[in-house]
XYZ file of C-alpha atoms in Angstrom:
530
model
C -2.080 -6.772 -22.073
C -3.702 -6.907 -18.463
C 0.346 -8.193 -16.882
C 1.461 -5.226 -18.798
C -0.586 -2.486 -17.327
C -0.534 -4.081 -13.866
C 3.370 -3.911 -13.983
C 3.277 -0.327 -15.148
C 0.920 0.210 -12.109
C 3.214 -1.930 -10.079
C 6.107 0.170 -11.089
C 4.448 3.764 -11.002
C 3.530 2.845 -6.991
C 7.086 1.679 -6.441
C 8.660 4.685 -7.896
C 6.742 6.671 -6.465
C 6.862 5.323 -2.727
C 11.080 5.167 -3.142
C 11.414 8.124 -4.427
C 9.550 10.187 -1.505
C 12.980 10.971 -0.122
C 12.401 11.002 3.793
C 15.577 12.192 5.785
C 14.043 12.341 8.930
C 13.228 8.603 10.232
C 12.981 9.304 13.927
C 9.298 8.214 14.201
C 10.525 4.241 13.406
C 11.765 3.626 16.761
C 12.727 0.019 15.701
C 13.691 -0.053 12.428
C 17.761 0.781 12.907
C 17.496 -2.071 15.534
C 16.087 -4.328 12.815
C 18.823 -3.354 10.421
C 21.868 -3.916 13.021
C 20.490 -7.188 13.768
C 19.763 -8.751 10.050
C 23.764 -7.073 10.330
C 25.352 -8.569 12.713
C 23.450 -11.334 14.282
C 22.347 -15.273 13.279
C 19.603 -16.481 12.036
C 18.553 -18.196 15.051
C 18.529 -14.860 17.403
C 16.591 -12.807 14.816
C 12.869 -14.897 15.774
C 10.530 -12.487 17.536
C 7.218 -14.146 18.777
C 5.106 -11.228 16.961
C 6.726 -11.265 13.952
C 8.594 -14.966 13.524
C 9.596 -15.072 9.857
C 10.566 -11.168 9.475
C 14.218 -10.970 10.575
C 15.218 -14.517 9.002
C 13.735 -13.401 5.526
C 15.671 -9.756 6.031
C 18.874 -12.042 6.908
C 18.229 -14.123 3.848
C 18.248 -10.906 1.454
C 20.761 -9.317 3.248
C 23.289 -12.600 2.404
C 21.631 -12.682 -0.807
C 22.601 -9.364 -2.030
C 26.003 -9.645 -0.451
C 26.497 -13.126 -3.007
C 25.248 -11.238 -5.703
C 28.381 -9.048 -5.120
C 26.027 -6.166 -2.575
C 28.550 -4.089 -0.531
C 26.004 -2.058 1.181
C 24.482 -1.869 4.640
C 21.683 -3.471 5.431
C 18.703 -0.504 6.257
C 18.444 0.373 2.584
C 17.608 -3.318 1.571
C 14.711 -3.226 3.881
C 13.860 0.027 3.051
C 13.771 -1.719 -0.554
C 11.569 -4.711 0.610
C 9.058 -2.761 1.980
C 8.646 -0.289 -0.821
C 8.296 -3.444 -2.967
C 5.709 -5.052 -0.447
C 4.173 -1.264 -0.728
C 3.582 -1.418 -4.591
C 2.572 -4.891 -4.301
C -0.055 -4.616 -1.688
C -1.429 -1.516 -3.729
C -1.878 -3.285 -6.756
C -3.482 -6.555 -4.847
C -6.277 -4.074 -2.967
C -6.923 -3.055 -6.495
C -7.840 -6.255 -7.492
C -9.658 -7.269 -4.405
C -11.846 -4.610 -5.034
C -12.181 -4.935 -8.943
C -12.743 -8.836 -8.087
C -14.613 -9.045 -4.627
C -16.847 -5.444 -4.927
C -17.126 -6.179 -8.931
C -15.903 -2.548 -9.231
C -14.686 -0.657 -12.698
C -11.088 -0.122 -12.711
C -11.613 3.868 -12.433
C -12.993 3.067 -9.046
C -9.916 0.472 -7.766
C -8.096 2.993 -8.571
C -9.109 5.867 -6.260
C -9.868 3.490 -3.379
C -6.018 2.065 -3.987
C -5.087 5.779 -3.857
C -7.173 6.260 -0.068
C -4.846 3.247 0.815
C -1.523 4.262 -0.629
C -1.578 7.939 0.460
C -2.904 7.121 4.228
C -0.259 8.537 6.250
C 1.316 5.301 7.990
C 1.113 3.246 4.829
C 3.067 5.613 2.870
C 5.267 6.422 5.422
C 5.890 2.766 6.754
C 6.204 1.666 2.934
C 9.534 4.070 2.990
C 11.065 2.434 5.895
C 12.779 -0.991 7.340
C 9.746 -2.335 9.289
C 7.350 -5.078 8.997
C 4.314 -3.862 8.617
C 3.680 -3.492 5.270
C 5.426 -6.885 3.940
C 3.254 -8.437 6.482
C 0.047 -6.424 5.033
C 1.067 -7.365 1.324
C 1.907 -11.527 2.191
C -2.166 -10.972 4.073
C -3.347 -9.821 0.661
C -2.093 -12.142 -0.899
C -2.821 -14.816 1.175
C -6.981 -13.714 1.669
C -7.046 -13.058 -2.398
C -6.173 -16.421 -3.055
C -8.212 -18.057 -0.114
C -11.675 -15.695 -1.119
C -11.378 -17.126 -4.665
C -15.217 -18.639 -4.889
C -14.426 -21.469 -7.067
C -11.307 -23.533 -4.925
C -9.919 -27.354 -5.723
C -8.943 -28.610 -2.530
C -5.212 -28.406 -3.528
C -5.849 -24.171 -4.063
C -7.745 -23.941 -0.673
C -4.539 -25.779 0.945
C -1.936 -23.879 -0.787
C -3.473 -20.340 0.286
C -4.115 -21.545 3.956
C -0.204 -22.386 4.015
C 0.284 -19.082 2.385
C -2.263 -17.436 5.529
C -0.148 -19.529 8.025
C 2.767 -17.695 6.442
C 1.705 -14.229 7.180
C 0.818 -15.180 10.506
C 4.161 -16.198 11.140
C 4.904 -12.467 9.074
C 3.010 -10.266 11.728
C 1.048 -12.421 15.093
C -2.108 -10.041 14.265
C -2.168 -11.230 10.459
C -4.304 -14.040 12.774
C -7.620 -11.672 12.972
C -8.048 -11.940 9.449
C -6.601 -15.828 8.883
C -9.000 -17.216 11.465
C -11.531 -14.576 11.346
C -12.547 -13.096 8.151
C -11.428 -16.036 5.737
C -13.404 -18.893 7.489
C -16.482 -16.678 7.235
C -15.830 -16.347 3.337
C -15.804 -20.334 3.115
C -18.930 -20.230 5.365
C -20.702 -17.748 2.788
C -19.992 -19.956 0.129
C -21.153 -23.216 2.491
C -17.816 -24.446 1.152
C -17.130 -27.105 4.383
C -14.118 -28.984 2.664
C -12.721 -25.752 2.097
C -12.742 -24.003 5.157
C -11.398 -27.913 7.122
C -8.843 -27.656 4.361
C -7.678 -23.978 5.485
C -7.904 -24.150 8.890
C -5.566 -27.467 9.217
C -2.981 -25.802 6.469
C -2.937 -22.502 8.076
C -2.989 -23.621 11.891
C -0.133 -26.278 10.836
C 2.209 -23.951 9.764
C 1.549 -21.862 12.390
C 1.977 -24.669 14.681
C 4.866 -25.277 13.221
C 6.668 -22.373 13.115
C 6.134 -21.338 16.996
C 7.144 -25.424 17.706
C 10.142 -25.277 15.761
C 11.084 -21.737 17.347
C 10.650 -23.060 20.984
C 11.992 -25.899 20.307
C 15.459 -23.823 18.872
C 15.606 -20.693 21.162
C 12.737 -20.924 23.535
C 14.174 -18.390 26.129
C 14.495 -15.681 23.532
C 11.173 -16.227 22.414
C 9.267 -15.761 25.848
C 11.909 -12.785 26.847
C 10.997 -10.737 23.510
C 7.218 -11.300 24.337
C 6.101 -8.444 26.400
C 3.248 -7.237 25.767
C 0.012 -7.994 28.033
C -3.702 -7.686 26.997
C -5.294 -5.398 28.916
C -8.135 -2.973 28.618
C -9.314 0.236 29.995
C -12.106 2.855 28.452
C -8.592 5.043 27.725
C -7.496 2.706 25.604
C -11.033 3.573 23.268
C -9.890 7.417 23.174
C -6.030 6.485 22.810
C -7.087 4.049 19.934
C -9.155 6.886 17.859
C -6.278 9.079 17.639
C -3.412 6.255 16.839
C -5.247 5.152 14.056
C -6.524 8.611 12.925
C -2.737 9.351 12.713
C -2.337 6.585 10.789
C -4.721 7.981 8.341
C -4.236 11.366 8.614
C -0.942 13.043 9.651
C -0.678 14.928 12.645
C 3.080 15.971 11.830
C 2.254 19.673 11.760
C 0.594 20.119 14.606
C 3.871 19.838 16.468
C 4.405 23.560 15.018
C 2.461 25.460 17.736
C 4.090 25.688 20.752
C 1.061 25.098 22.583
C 0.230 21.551 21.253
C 4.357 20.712 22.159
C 3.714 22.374 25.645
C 0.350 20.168 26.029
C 1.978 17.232 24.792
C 4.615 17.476 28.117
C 1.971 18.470 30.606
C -0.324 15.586 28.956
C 2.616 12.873 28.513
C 5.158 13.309 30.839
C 6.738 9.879 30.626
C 6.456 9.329 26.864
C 9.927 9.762 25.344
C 8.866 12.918 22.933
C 12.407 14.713 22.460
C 12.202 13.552 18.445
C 8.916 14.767 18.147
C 9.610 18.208 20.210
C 12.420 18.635 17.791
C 11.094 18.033 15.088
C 7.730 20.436 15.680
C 10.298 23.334 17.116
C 12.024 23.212 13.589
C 9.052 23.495 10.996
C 8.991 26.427 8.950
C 5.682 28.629 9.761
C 4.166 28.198 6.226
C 3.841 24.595 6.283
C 2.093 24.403 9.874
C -0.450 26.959 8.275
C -1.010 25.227 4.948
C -1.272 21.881 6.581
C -3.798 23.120 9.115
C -5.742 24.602 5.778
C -5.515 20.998 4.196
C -6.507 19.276 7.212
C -9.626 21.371 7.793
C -10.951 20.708 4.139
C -9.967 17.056 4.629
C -11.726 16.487 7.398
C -14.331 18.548 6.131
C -14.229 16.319 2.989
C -14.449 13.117 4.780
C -17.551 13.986 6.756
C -19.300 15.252 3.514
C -17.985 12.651 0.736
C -19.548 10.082 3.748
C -22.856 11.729 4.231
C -23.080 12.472 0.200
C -22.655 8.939 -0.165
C -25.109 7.467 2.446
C -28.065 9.963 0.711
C -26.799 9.216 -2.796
C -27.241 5.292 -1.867
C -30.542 5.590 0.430
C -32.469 7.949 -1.432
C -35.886 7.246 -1.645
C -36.441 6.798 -4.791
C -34.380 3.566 -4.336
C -36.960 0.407 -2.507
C -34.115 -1.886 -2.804
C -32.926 -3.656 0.219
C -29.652 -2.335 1.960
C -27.526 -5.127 0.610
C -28.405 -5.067 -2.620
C -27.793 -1.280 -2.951
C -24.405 -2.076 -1.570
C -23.843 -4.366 -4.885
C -23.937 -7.763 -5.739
C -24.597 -10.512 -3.100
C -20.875 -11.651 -3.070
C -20.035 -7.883 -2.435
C -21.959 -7.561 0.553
C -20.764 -10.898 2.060
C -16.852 -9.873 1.135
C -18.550 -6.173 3.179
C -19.412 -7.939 6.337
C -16.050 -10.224 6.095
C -13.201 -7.062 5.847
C -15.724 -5.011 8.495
C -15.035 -7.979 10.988
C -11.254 -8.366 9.960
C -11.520 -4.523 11.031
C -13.605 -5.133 14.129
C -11.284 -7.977 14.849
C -7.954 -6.194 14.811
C -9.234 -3.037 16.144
C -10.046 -4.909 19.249
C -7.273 -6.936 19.605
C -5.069 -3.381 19.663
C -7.372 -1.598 22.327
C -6.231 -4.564 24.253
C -2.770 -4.577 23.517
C -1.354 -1.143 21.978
C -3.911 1.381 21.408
C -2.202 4.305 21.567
C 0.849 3.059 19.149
C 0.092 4.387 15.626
C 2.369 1.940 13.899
C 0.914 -1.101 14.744
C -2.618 0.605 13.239
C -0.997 0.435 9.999
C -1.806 -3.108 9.453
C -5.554 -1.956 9.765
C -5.797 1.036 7.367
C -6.065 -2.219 4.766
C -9.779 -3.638 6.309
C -10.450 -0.524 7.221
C -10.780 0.590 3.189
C -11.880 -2.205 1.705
C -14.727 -1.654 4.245
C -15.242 1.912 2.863
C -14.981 1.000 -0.396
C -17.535 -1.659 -0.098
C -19.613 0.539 1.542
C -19.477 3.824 0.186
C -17.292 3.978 -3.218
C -18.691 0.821 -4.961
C -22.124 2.106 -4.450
C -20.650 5.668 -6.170
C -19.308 3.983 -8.678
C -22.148 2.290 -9.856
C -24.175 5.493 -9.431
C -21.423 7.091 -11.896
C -20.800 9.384 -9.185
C -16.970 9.258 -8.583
C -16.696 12.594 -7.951
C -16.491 12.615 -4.166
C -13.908 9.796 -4.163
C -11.864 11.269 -6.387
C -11.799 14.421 -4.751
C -10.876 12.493 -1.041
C -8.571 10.882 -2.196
C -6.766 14.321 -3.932
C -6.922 15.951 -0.572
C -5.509 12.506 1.251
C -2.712 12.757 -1.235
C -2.355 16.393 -0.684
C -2.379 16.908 3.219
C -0.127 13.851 3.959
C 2.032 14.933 1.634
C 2.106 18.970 3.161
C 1.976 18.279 6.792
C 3.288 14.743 7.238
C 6.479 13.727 4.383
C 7.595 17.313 3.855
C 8.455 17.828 7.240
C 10.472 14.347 7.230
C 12.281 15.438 4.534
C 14.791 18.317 6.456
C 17.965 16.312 7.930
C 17.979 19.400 10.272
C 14.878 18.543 12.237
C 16.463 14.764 12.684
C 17.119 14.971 16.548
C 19.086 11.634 16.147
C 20.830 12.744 13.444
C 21.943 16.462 15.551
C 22.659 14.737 19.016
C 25.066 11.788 17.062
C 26.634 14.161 14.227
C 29.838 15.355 16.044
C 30.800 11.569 17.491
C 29.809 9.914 14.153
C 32.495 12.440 12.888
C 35.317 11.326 15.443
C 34.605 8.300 16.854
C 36.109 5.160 15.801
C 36.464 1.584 16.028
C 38.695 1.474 18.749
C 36.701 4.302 20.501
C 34.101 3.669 23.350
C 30.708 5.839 23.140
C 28.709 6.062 26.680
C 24.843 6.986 26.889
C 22.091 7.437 28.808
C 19.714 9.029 26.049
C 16.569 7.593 24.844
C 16.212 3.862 22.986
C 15.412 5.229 19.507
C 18.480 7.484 19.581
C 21.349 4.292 21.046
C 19.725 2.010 18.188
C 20.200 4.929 15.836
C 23.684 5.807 17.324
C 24.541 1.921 17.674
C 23.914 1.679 13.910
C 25.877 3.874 12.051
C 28.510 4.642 15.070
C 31.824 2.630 14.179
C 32.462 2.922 17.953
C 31.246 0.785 20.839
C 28.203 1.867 21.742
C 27.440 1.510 25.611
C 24.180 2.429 26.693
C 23.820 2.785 30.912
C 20.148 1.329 30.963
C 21.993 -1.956 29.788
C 23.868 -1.640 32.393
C 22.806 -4.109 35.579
C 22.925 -2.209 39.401
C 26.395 -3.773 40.391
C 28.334 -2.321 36.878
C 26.951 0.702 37.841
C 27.844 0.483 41.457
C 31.595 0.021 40.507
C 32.117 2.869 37.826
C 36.046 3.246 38.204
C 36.442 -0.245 37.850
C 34.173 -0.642 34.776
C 35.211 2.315 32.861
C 38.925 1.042 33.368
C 38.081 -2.288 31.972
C 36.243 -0.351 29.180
C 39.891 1.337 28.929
C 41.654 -1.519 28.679
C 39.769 -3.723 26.515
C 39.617 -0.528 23.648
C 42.853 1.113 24.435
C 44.146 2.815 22.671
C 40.919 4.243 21.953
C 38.842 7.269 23.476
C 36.181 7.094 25.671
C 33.466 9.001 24.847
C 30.750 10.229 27.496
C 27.316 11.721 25.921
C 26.363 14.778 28.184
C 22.865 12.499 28.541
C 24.689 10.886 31.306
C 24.958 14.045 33.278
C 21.781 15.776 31.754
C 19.057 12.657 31.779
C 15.762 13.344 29.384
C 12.958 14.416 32.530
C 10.586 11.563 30.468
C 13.184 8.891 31.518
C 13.298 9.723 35.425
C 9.624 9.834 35.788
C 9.277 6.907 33.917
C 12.149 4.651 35.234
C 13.029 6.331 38.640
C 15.663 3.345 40.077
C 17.555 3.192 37.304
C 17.724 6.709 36.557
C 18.204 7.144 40.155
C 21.426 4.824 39.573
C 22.984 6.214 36.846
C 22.543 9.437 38.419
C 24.711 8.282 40.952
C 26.873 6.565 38.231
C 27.279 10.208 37.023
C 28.032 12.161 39.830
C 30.908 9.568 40.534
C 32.843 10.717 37.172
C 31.776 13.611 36.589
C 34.876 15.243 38.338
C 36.899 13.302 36.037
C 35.188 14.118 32.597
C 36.766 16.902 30.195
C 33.991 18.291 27.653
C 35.523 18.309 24.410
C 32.320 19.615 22.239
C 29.828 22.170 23.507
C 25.909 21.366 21.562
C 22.079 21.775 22.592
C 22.316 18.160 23.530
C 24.577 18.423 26.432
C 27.630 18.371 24.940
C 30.628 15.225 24.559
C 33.054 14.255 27.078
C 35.986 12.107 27.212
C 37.868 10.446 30.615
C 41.986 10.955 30.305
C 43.867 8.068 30.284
């Protein structure tokens, strides 16, 4: 009876996270470049040191489908994958907290609703990225390594399964070696934790190794990303992850918030968002700015309602024990750190990126569940919960998927729809636009896609004799110029002066030759004569 209802619950999430229908997918600035490569390249160029096992597994379904007779594209099967991880991770935070905070399964089942209808978990769960596959193998992984009552040969087959999601998503290592060793240290289980520390740091030993060992230069080019850390990063951090939880979609209605976002931004690559906020009907920007008021006001109130319903004086019990049971205020302090953990590893690495937060809306939770719902629920006062998580579900919903859902508001979609009409394979396509909108146009373009910050100082140096090898090599194709060449986004020359500074000159040296052919608020489309 209970594998019935938790497939029905399974199934209810799923449907319900596929069917959300998002046309607009400009804010996933690398999932079309995740989806060409699981296309067209091999397994041994899709590692990436931060997420190791993510493009190989895509691969793997990708070929699997395609035996099992699968004749489409790749972006929907990982659209698929994570809407499966989606449900999946759902159901497993409801267990964690009917299991760990020994709560009824009325209560799971609001907190699992605070997780599911969090902005960048529903929205991620629609789309080909890794986050939420990695967050689902992490669930996984800490439900079976929390269990209180391990053999040896359990405790090693959950640290492999930690080492996996480790090798998933690089910050699945906060919780692995954080939060999990202090569950083992709660429990004075010593075998235990030896046992998951050598299972999980072998197989994460051994995936990096066996990486390096493969394709070590593509492993140290793809990692970028420095620690660093600067009291900005605290202020950039708040509002990344509070657009995680809450959207922010419909603030980019008012023309003032667009206008700020220039003056405040001026070298962030925004034209998606701009476009986007310029085309939302008036209605929505109001009724989302309604729903976010009473959510906000909601949050404040169901926390401070909570904090007297569980210290009121009438209560002499000691803090923990009013959180629950002993085990539920050890599993308390272990998610809070997970949360502390990973917070601070992002304020040193990406604060400001609201995708990578997405990861953390899942300690984040289980801490406020801990913490403020189990205590309701054993009070019998759901009420609060309930109605937070109605408003979550509401005001995401409004001001953050609705807006996704016009095609019309895609600026990717806009700038590519005339070539993506006339372009083809023996065609040439030349840009200079932003990197969301070449992986989006690289994707679905049956043209070669040529994008001129690809390009290295001496091809753009010698234009005539590069754009007649171009000729040559696609003739008897077109060549197709994007007026981005001649009209460069004003983000992109503050932020990358030399090379825009080249390509600038790059333009100016064909521009005499080029013939528009199709007049649009992007610039336009050229093409070179023969």
């Amino acid at each position: 009876m209970r594998k019935t209802v938790y497939f029905l619950f399974f199934t209810a999430v799923f449907l319900l996270i596929w069917n959300t229908e998002i046309a607009n997918r400009t804010e996933a600035e690398d999932a079309f470049a995740y989806a060409w490569q699981v296309e067209h390249l091999p397994y041994y160029q899709l590692w990436h040191p931060h997420h190791l096992l993510y493009g190989p597994v895509a691969r793997g379904i990708y070929d699997g489908a395609g035996w099992l007779g699968y004749r489409g594209r790749a972006y929907p099967l990982l659209r698929l994958l994570s809407a499966l991880c989606g449900a999946g991770a759902v159901l497993m935070f409801f267990r964690f907290c009917c299991r760990r905070f020994s709560m009824r399964p009325v209560s799971s089942l609001l907190c699992s609703g605070l997780l599911l209808f969090s902005y960048g978990f529903w929205r991620y769960a629609n789309e080909a990225e890794v986050y939420i596959p990695a967050c689902f193998i992490m669930l996984c992984a800490i439900y079976l390594a929390v269990h209180p009552r391990q053999t040896a040969a359990q405790a090693a087959w959950a640290g492999i399964l930690c080492g996996v999601s480790v090798l998933f998503h690089v910050l699945n290592i906060v919780p692995v070696f954080l939060a999990v060793p202090l569950f083992y240290l709660f429990h004075r289980n010593g075998t235990g934790l030896l046992i998951h520390l050598l299972s999980a740091g072998a197989v994460v030993l051994a995936g990096y190794l066996g990486v390096f060992y493969v394709e070590s230069v593509q492993l140290f080019s793809s990692a970028a990303v420095l620690p660093a850390f600067s009291w900005n990063a605290l202020i950039k951090g708040g509002v990344g992850f509070s657009q995680c939880v809450v959207s922010a979609n419909f603030m980019l209605g008012y023309q003032t918030i667009r206008d700020a976002l220039v003056t405040l931004f001026p070298t962030r690559m925004l034209l998606e968002e701009l476009y986007l906020g310029a085309c939302l009907p008036r209605w929505l920007v109001f009724g989302a700015s309604v729903s976010f008021a009473l959510l906000a006001g909601c949050f404040a109130g169901v926390t401070a309602c909570a904090l007297r319903l569980i210290f009121s004086r009438g209560d002499q019990r000691l803090w923990r024990d009013r959180v629950g049971t002993a085990e539920a205020w050890r599993t308390l302090i272990a998610v809070s750190l997970w949360f502390g953990g990973y917070a601070g590893a992002l304020l040193l690495l990406e604060p400001g990126n609201p995708e990578v937060w997405v990861m953390g809306l899942v300690p984040f939770w289980l801490a406020f569940c801990g913490l403020i719902a189990a205590p309701l629920s054993r009070r019998n006062a759901l009420w609060p919960v309930l109605l937070l998580t109605v408003l979550l579900a509401f005001h995401n919903g409004l001001g953050g998927m609705l807006p996704l859902k016009n095609p019309q508001a895609d600026y990717n979609r806009q700038k590519a729809e005339w070539v993506l009409l006339h372009a083809g394979p023996d065609d040439t396509v030349l840009t200079a636009g932003n990197p969301v909108f070449e992986r989006y146009l690289r994707y679905y373009c049956s043209a070669q896609v040529e994008d001129l910050y690809l390009w290295n100082e001496d091809q753009l140096a010698h234009s005539a004799e590069i754009l007649q090898e171009i000729q040559l090599k696609h003739s008897p194709g077109t060549l197709y110029l994007l007026g981005d060449i001649f009209r460069q986004p004003v983000s992109l020359t503050k932020r990358f002066p030399e090379k825009t500074a080249a390509i600038a000159r790059f333009a100016a040296q064909i521009r005499p030759f080029a013939v528009k052919i199709h007049e649009d608020s992007f610039g336009g489309v050229y093409s070179l004569p023969d």
